[in-house]
Amino acid sequence: MAITGGCFCGAVRYRVEGSLRDARSCHCSRCRKAFSAQASAYALLDEEVFSWTSGEELLTSYIGEQGFGLQFCKVCGSTLTGIYDGRIHGVTLGCVDGDPDIEIGMHIYVGSKAAWEVLPQEESRAAFYQAGSDG
């Protein structure tokens, strides 16, 4: 099954010829800022299954001190992929088209969540949530 995705304005598009894995939502303050949301929604992939299908020239990147970064559309600002040492290692789930056949498997850095965010309460959440301060 191929997974496709793209930015808000439609200028940048990609294709994943494989599956996504290890979906997570990070609640640290850095991810809240990078994703302009209460948390990130992100899944890993093997770099060789990923390809840009249009608009790659419209990407810009932000790389942090440890070599991890994000790629954005220069036109609309959508966060599309995560990179490490210049290689794509994951996609943001909010930019995937349709159903990527994956579920968020863990919430991380919930100890740093925004004060206004209320996490759902379920019996199985103990293993699902990982407390911690900002990543």
PDB file of C-alpha atoms in Angstrom:
ATOM      1  CA  MET A   1       0.000   0.000   0.000  1.00  0.00           C
ATOM      2  CA  ALA A   2       1.362   3.398  -0.935  1.00  0.00           C
ATOM      3  CA  ILE A   3       0.875   6.297   1.450  1.00  0.00           C
ATOM      4  CA  THR A   4       0.723   9.810   0.041  1.00  0.00           C
ATOM      5  CA  GLY A   5       0.786  13.183   1.686  1.00  0.00           C
ATOM      6  CA  GLY A   6       1.406  16.841   1.180  1.00  0.00           C
ATOM      7  CA  CYS A   7       1.300  20.323   2.547  1.00  0.00           C
ATOM      8  CA  PHE A   8      -1.718  22.565   3.139  1.00  0.00           C
ATOM      9  CA  CYS A   9      -1.347  24.524  -0.122  1.00  0.00           C
ATOM     10  CA  GLY A  10      -0.707  21.351  -2.163  1.00  0.00           C
ATOM     11  CA  ALA A  11       2.599  22.519  -3.643  1.00  0.00           C
ATOM     12  CA  VAL A  12       4.726  19.850  -1.919  1.00  0.00           C
ATOM     13  CA  ARG A  13       3.754  16.177  -2.236  1.00  0.00           C
ATOM     14  CA  TYR A  14       5.350  12.872  -1.231  1.00  0.00           C
ATOM     15  CA  ARG A  15       4.840   9.131  -1.498  1.00  0.00           C
ATOM     16  CA  VAL A  16       5.734   6.308   0.884  1.00  0.00           C
ATOM     17  CA  GLU A  17       6.048   2.880  -0.756  1.00  0.00           C
ATOM     18  CA  GLY A  18       5.807   0.948   2.478  1.00  0.00           C
ATOM     19  CA  SER A  19       4.439   1.339   5.957  1.00  0.00           C
ATOM     20  CA  LEU A  20       4.884   3.756   8.808  1.00  0.00           C
ATOM     21  CA  ARG A  21       5.889   2.589  12.282  1.00  0.00           C
ATOM     22  CA  ASP A  22       6.233   3.742  15.876  1.00  0.00           C
ATOM     23  CA  ALA A  23       3.633   6.519  15.743  1.00  0.00           C
ATOM     24  CA  ARG A  24       3.843   8.846  18.697  1.00  0.00           C
ATOM     25  CA  SER A  25       2.596  12.132  19.998  1.00  0.00           C
ATOM     26  CA  CYS A  26       5.113  14.341  21.790  1.00  0.00           C
ATOM     27  CA  HIS A  27       3.835  16.929  24.255  1.00  0.00           C
ATOM     28  CA  CYS A  28       7.109  18.781  24.953  1.00  0.00           C
ATOM     29  CA  SER A  29       7.207  22.563  24.533  1.00  0.00           C
ATOM     30  CA  ARG A  30       9.493  22.305  21.484  1.00  0.00           C
ATOM     31  CA  CYS A  31       7.057  20.049  19.592  1.00  0.00           C
ATOM     32  CA  ARG A  32       4.130  22.286  20.568  1.00  0.00           C
ATOM     33  CA  LYS A  33       5.943  25.218  18.949  1.00  0.00           C
ATOM     34  CA  ALA A  34       7.157  23.265  15.883  1.00  0.00           C
ATOM     35  CA  PHE A  35       3.726  21.795  15.194  1.00  0.00           C
ATOM     36  CA  SER A  36       1.672  24.826  16.334  1.00  0.00           C
ATOM     37  CA  ALA A  37      -0.486  22.429  18.331  1.00  0.00           C
ATOM     38  CA  GLN A  38      -0.881  20.803  21.740  1.00  0.00           C
ATOM     39  CA  ALA A  39       1.455  18.001  20.581  1.00  0.00           C
ATOM     40  CA  SER A  40       3.077  16.435  17.567  1.00  0.00           C
ATOM     41  CA  ALA A  41       1.713  13.456  15.643  1.00  0.00           C
ATOM     42  CA  TYR A  42       4.615  11.686  13.981  1.00  0.00           C
ATOM     43  CA  ALA A  43       5.577   8.264  12.616  1.00  0.00           C
ATOM     44  CA  LEU A  44       8.887   6.768  11.602  1.00  0.00           C
ATOM     45  CA  LEU A  45       9.719   5.203   8.248  1.00  0.00           C
ATOM     46  CA  ASP A  46      12.641   3.670   6.389  1.00  0.00           C
ATOM     47  CA  GLU A  47      14.229   6.367   4.238  1.00  0.00           C
ATOM     48  CA  GLU A  48      14.350   4.187   1.113  1.00  0.00           C
ATOM     49  CA  VAL A  49      10.527   3.945   0.942  1.00  0.00           C
ATOM     50  CA  PHE A  50      10.077   7.745   0.891  1.00  0.00           C
ATOM     51  CA  SER A  51      10.144  10.005  -2.184  1.00  0.00           C
ATOM     52  CA  TRP A  52       9.115  13.557  -3.002  1.00  0.00           C
ATOM     53  CA  THR A  53       6.680  13.624  -5.932  1.00  0.00           C
ATOM     54  CA  SER A  54       6.405  17.407  -6.364  1.00  0.00           C
ATOM     55  CA  GLY A  55       7.557  20.679  -4.870  1.00  0.00           C
ATOM     56  CA  GLU A  56      10.792  19.492  -3.249  1.00  0.00           C
ATOM     57  CA  GLU A  57      12.364  22.821  -4.246  1.00  0.00           C
ATOM     58  CA  LEU A  58       9.790  24.562  -2.017  1.00  0.00           C
ATOM     59  CA  LEU A  59      11.083  22.898   1.158  1.00  0.00           C
ATOM     60  CA  THR A  60      13.004  24.650   3.866  1.00  0.00           C
ATOM     61  CA  SER A  61      14.542  22.992   6.904  1.00  0.00           C
ATOM     62  CA  TYR A  62      15.234  23.744  10.526  1.00  0.00           C
ATOM     63  CA  ILE A  63      18.048  21.686  12.068  1.00  0.00           C
ATOM     64  CA  GLY A  64      18.601  21.668  15.825  1.00  0.00           C
ATOM     65  CA  GLU A  65      21.861  21.303  17.736  1.00  0.00           C
ATOM     66  CA  GLN A  66      21.803  17.478  17.798  1.00  0.00           C
ATOM     67  CA  GLY A  67      21.250  17.141  14.032  1.00  0.00           C
ATOM     68  CA  PHE A  68      17.510  16.503  14.264  1.00  0.00           C
ATOM     69  CA  GLY A  69      15.254  18.781  12.269  1.00  0.00           C
ATOM     70  CA  LEU A  70      12.037  19.337  10.398  1.00  0.00           C
ATOM     71  CA  GLN A  71      11.200  20.183   6.802  1.00  0.00           C
ATOM     72  CA  PHE A  72       8.495  22.733   5.965  1.00  0.00           C
ATOM     73  CA  CYS A  73       6.751  24.042   2.867  1.00  0.00           C
ATOM     74  CA  LYS A  74       8.063  27.581   2.190  1.00  0.00           C
ATOM     75  CA  VAL A  75       4.673  28.612   0.817  1.00  0.00           C
ATOM     76  CA  CYS A  76       2.201  27.517   3.511  1.00  0.00           C
ATOM     77  CA  GLY A  77       4.459  26.487   6.408  1.00  0.00           C
ATOM     78  CA  SER A  78       3.189  22.915   6.818  1.00  0.00           C
ATOM     79  CA  THR A  79       5.571  20.674   8.751  1.00  0.00           C
ATOM     80  CA  LEU A  80       6.034  17.596   6.548  1.00  0.00           C
ATOM     81  CA  THR A  81       8.977  15.446   7.595  1.00  0.00           C
ATOM     82  CA  GLY A  82      11.526  14.907  10.303  1.00  0.00           C
ATOM     83  CA  ILE A  83      15.174  14.622   9.358  1.00  0.00           C
ATOM     84  CA  TYR A  84      18.336  13.487  11.073  1.00  0.00           C
ATOM     85  CA  ASP A  85      21.804  14.059   9.622  1.00  0.00           C
ATOM     86  CA  GLY A  86      20.132  15.241   6.408  1.00  0.00           C
ATOM     87  CA  ARG A  87      18.070  12.080   5.931  1.00  0.00           C
ATOM     88  CA  ILE A  88      14.311  11.700   6.277  1.00  0.00           C
ATOM     89  CA  HIS A  89      13.329   9.499   9.208  1.00  0.00           C
ATOM     90  CA  GLY A  90       9.604  10.206   9.592  1.00  0.00           C
ATOM     91  CA  VAL A  91       6.489  12.081   8.525  1.00  0.00           C
ATOM     92  CA  THR A  92       3.989  14.219  10.352  1.00  0.00           C
ATOM     93  CA  LEU A  93       0.694  12.362  10.464  1.00  0.00           C
ATOM     94  CA  GLY A  94      -1.371  15.509   9.972  1.00  0.00           C
ATOM     95  CA  CYS A  95      -0.069  15.822   6.397  1.00  0.00           C
ATOM     96  CA  VAL A  96      -0.810  12.214   5.381  1.00  0.00           C
ATOM     97  CA  ASP A  97      -3.698  11.727   2.939  1.00  0.00           C
ATOM     98  CA  GLY A  98      -6.437   9.376   4.092  1.00  0.00           C
ATOM     99  CA  ASP A  99      -5.814   6.486   6.464  1.00  0.00           C
ATOM    100  CA  PRO A 100      -2.125   5.575   6.904  1.00  0.00           C
ATOM    101  CA  ASP A 101      -3.129   2.361   8.736  1.00  0.00           C
ATOM    102  CA  ILE A 102      -1.347   3.307  11.958  1.00  0.00           C
ATOM    103  CA  GLU A 103      -2.381   4.521  15.392  1.00  0.00           C
ATOM    104  CA  ILE A 104      -0.548   6.665  17.920  1.00  0.00           C
ATOM    105  CA  GLY A 105       1.190   4.080  20.081  1.00  0.00           C
ATOM    106  CA  MET A 106       2.558   6.377  22.743  1.00  0.00           C
ATOM    107  CA  HIS A 107       2.349   9.867  24.151  1.00  0.00           C
ATOM    108  CA  ILE A 108       5.732  11.160  25.288  1.00  0.00           C
ATOM    109  CA  TYR A 109       6.836  14.068  27.494  1.00  0.00           C
ATOM    110  CA  VAL A 110       3.367  14.356  28.972  1.00  0.00           C
ATOM    111  CA  GLY A 111       4.982  15.880  32.058  1.00  0.00           C
ATOM    112  CA  SER A 112       5.618  18.930  29.860  1.00  0.00           C
ATOM    113  CA  LYS A 113       2.169  19.123  28.307  1.00  0.00           C
ATOM    114  CA  ALA A 114       0.467  22.487  28.074  1.00  0.00           C
ATOM    115  CA  ALA A 115      -1.495  23.412  31.188  1.00  0.00           C
ATOM    116  CA  TRP A 116      -4.634  23.798  29.067  1.00  0.00           C
ATOM    117  CA  GLU A 117      -4.411  20.311  27.513  1.00  0.00           C
ATOM    118  CA  VAL A 118      -6.501  17.561  29.072  1.00  0.00           C
ATOM    119  CA  LEU A 119      -5.366  14.030  28.243  1.00  0.00           C
ATOM    120  CA  PRO A 120      -8.023  11.307  28.018  1.00  0.00           C
ATOM    121  CA  GLN A 121      -8.281   8.992  31.014  1.00  0.00           C
ATOM    122  CA  GLU A 122      -8.284   5.251  30.343  1.00  0.00           C
ATOM    123  CA  GLU A 123      -7.184   2.263  32.401  1.00  0.00           C
ATOM    124  CA  SER A 124      -4.478   1.289  29.902  1.00  0.00           C
ATOM    125  CA  ARG A 125      -2.874   4.736  29.829  1.00  0.00           C
ATOM    126  CA  ALA A 126      -0.079   3.892  32.302  1.00  0.00           C
ATOM    127  CA  ALA A 127       2.036   2.255  29.573  1.00  0.00           C
ATOM    128  CA  PHE A 128       0.714   4.614  26.925  1.00  0.00           C
ATOM    129  CA  TYR A 129       1.974   7.798  28.559  1.00  0.00           C
ATOM    130  CA  GLN A 130       5.573   8.568  29.363  1.00  0.00           C
ATOM    131  CA  ALA A 131       6.101  11.376  31.803  1.00  0.00           C
ATOM    132  CA  GLY A 132       9.129  13.555  31.415  1.00  0.00           C
ATOM    133  CA  SER A 133      10.257  17.091  31.067  1.00  0.00           C
ATOM    134  CA  ASP A 134      10.892  18.830  27.772  1.00  0.00           C
ATOM    135  CA  GLY A 135      12.692  16.897  25.052  1.00  0.00           C
TER     136      GLY A 135
END
